Coordinates of C-alpha atoms in Angstrom, one line a residue:
M186 CA 5.3 10.8 16.0
E187 CA 7.5 13.5 14.2
G188 CA 9.1 11.7 11.6
N189 CA 12.7 13.9 9.9
W190 CA 12.3 12.0 6.7
I191 CA 9.0 13.9 4.8
P192 CA 9.8 16.0 2.8
Y193 CA 6.8 18.1 3.8
R194 CA 7.1 18.6 7.6
K195 CA 11.8 20.2 6.9
G196 CA 11.0 21.5 4.2
L197 CA 12.5 19.7 0.7
G198 CA 15.9 21.1 1.2
A199 CA 16.0 19.6 4.4
V200 CA 16.2 16.2 3.3
D201 CA 19.1 13.3 3.0
K202 CA 17.8 12.6 -0.6
K203 CA 20.4 9.5 -0.2
R204 CA 18.4 8.8 2.9
F205 CA 15.1 9.0 1.5
F206 CA 15.1 7.5 -1.9
K207 CA 16.6 4.5 0.1
K208 CA 13.5 4.5 1.8
L209 CA 10.7 4.2 -0.4
V210 CA 13.3 1.7 -1.4
F211 CA 12.8 0.1 1.6
C212 CA 9.5 1.3 1.4
F213 CA 8.2 -0.4 -1.7
A214 CA 10.1 -4.0 -1.5
G215 CA 8.1 -4.4 2.0
S216 CA 4.7 -3.1 0.0
A217 CA 5.9 -5.8 -2.8
L218 CA 6.4 -8.0 -0.4
M219 CA 3.1 -8.0 1.5
G220 CA 0.6 -7.9 -2.4
I221 CA 3.2 -11.5 -3.5
G222 CA 2.5 -12.7 0.2
N223 CA -1.6 -11.7 0.3
G224 CA -1.1 -14.1 -3.4
I225 CA -0.4 -17.0 -1.8
A226 CA -2.4 -16.1 1.4
I227 CA -5.5 -16.3 -1.8
N228 CA -4.0 -19.5 -3.8
C229 CA -3.4 -21.3 -1.2
G230 CA -7.2 -21.5 0.3
L231 CA -6.1 -21.4 3.7
G232 CA -7.2 -18.6 5.4
A233 CA -5.8 -15.3 5.5
D234 CA -5.1 -11.8 7.3
P235 CA -8.4 -9.8 8.0
I236 CA -8.0 -7.2 5.3
T237 CA -7.0 -9.7 2.9
V238 CA -10.6 -11.5 4.5
F239 CA -12.0 -8.4 3.5
Y240 CA -10.7 -7.6 -0.6
G241 CA -11.6 -11.6 -0.8
G242 CA -15.4 -10.1 0.3
V243 CA -15.4 -7.4 -2.2
V244 CA -13.9 -9.1 -5.1
H245 CA -17.5 -11.8 -4.7
T246 CA -19.7 -8.5 -4.2
M247 CA -18.0 -6.7 -7.0
K248 CA -16.6 -8.4 -9.5
L249 CA -13.7 -7.6 -8.5
S250 CA -9.9 -8.7 -8.4
A251 CA -8.2 -8.8 -5.5
G252 CA -5.4 -5.8 -7.2
W253 CA -8.8 -3.4 -6.9
A254 CA -10.6 -4.9 -4.4
S255 CA -6.8 -3.7 -2.8
Y256 CA -7.0 -0.2 -4.3
L257 CA -10.4 0.6 -3.6
T258 CA -10.1 -0.6 0.2
A259 CA -6.9 2.0 0.3
L260 CA -8.8 5.1 -2.2
L261 CA -11.8 4.5 0.6
M262 CA -9.1 4.7 3.2
M263 CA -7.2 7.2 2.1
A264 CA -10.5 10.1 2.0
V265 CA -12.1 9.3 5.1
T266 CA -7.6 9.9 6.2
V267 CA -8.1 13.6 4.4
F268 CA -11.2 14.8 6.4
L269 CA -8.8 13.2 9.8
D270 CA -5.5 14.0 9.8
Y271 CA -4.1 14.9 6.1
H272 CA -0.8 14.7 8.1
E273 CA 0.1 11.3 8.1
L274 CA -0.1 10.9 4.7
G275 CA 2.9 10.2 2.6
V276 CA 4.2 9.4 -0.3
G277 CA 4.6 5.8 1.6
T278 CA 1.0 6.0 1.3
V279 CA -0.1 6.5 -1.8
L280 CA 3.4 3.6 -3.7
S281 CA 2.5 1.3 -0.7
L282 CA -1.6 1.4 -2.7
F283 CA -0.2 0.8 -6.1
A284 CA 3.0 -2.1 -4.8
V285 CA 0.7 -4.4 -3.0
G286 CA -2.5 -4.6 -5.7
G287 CA -0.4 -4.5 -8.3
F288 CA 2.3 -7.9 -6.9
M289 CA -1.5 -9.3 -5.2
D290 CA -2.8 -9.4 -8.7
V291 CA 0.9 -10.5 -10.8
T292 CA 1.1 -13.2 -7.6
I293 CA -3.1 -14.5 -7.9
G294 CA -2.3 -14.3 -12.1
L295 CA 0.7 -16.6 -11.3
L296 CA -0.2 -19.1 -9.1
K297 CA -3.7 -19.5 -10.4
G298 CA -3.1 -23.3 -12.5
C299 CA -1.1 -24.8 -9.3

């Protein structure tokens, strides 16, 4: 699928910078909401989506925070993607990597006493 906002596919000169920035803002906001939602799901104890359950296994096995488990899992998946099809990696992939884990750790920390 061809995306016309990805800079390396069309060249930096061909990118509408305002549109690209708008997409980055939405990507960050969505990733932040994902991290907050995952943090709430972990704290409430009523269950979570499959990848968050996997993070929980990594947390208990490696004695890490949920955010760091998210970082490590995403980095591993990105490394596999580099070997399979590196064209699918973009700015949003890296932005999401840091936003989800960071907001997950902050949310868990804020709701710890609740």
